[in-house]
XYZ file of C-alpha atoms in Angstrom:
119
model
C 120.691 69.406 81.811
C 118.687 71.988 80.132
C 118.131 75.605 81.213
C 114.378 76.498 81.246
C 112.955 80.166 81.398
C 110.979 81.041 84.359
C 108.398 83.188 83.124
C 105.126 85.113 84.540
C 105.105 88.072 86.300
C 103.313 85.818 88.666
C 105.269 83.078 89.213
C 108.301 85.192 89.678
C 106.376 86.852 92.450
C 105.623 83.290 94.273
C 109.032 82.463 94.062
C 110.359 85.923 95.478
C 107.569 85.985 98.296
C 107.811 82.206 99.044
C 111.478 81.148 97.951
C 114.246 80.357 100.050
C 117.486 82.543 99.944
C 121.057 82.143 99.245
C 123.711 84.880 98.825
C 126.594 84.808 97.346
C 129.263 87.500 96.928
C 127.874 88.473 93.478
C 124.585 87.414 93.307
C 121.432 86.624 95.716
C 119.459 83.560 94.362
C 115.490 82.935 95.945
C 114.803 79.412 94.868
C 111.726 77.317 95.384
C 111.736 73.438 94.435
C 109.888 71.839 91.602
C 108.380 72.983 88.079
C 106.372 76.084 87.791
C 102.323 75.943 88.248
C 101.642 76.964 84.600
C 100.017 75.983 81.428
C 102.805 75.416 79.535
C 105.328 74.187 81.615
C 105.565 70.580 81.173
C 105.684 68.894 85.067
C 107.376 65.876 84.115
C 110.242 68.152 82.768
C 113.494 67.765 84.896
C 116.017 71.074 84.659
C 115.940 74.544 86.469
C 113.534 77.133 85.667
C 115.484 80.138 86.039
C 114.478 84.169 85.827
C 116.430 87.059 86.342
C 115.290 90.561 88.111
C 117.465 93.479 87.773
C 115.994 96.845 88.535
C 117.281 100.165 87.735
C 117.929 100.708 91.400
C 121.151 98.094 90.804
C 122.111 100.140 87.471
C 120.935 102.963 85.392
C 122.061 101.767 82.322
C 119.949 99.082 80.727
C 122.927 97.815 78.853
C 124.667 96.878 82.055
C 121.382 95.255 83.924
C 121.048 93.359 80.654
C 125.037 91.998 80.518
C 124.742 91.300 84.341
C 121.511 88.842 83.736
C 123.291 87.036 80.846
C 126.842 86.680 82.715
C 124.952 85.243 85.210
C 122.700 82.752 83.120
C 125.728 82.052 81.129
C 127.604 80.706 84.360
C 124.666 79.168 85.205
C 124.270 76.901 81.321
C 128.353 76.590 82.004
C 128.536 74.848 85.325
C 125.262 72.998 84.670
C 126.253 70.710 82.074
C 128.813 69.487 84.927
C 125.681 68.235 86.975
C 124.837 64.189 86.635
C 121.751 64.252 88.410
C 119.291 66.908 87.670
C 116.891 69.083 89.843
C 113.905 70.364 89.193
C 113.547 73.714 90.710
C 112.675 77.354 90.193
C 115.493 80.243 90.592
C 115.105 83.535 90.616
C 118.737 85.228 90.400
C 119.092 88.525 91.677
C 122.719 90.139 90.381
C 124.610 92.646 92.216
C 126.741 95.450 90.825
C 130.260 93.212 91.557
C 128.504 90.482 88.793
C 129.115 93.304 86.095
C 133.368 93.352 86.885
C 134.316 90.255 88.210
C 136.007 87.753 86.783
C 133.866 84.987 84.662
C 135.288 82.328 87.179
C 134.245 83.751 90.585
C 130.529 83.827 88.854
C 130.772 80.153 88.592
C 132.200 79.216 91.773
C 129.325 81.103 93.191
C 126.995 79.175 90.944
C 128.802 75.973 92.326
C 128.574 76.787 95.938
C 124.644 77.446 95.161
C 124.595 74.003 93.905
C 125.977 72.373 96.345
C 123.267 73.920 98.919
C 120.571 72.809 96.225
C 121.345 69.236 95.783
């Protein structure tokens, strides 16, 4: 299943003023379900729209907001070519500090817990 980019300042706002929550122990996720409202986002497109928002409140250094988002994409694309049936929905993953030291594996078991509560 392919990993889209959720994109638009306002469409990330929607989906952090309207989406559900889950927390995890490294990482809160606010998800709402379907495709995006947007031009170019293709509704008949099946795969999770996902964003990332890190703010300099979680970490000063940019370099360490920046590895936290892509550890926790990356664990995302890993445990998402594992899914059969795909769901279209929009994600908006919110990292904590513990996402920048843990272990790669406790990122996806948190991704696969999340899962399970999505499907």
């Amino acid at each position: 299943m392919k990993l889209l980019r959720l994109r638009g300042r306002k469409i990330c706002d929607h989906v952090l003023r309207r989406g559900s929550v889950w927390k995890g122990t490294h990482m809160t996720i606010r998800f709402v379900a379907g495709p995006p409202r947007h031009p170019a986002a293709d509704p008949k497109k099946t795969g999770i729209y996902l964003g990332t928002v890190a703010s300099t409140k979680l970490e000063k250094s940019a370099v360490k907001r920046n590895r936290m988002r892509r550890r926790c994409r990356e664990a995302f694309r890993v445990t998402l070519k594992e899914v059969e049936k795909p769901v279209t929905a929009q994600l908006l993953i919110l990292p904590r500090s513990s996402s920048l030291t843990c272990a790669f594996p406790e990122l996806v078991s948190d991704v696969r817990a999340f899962l399970s509560v999505l499907h």
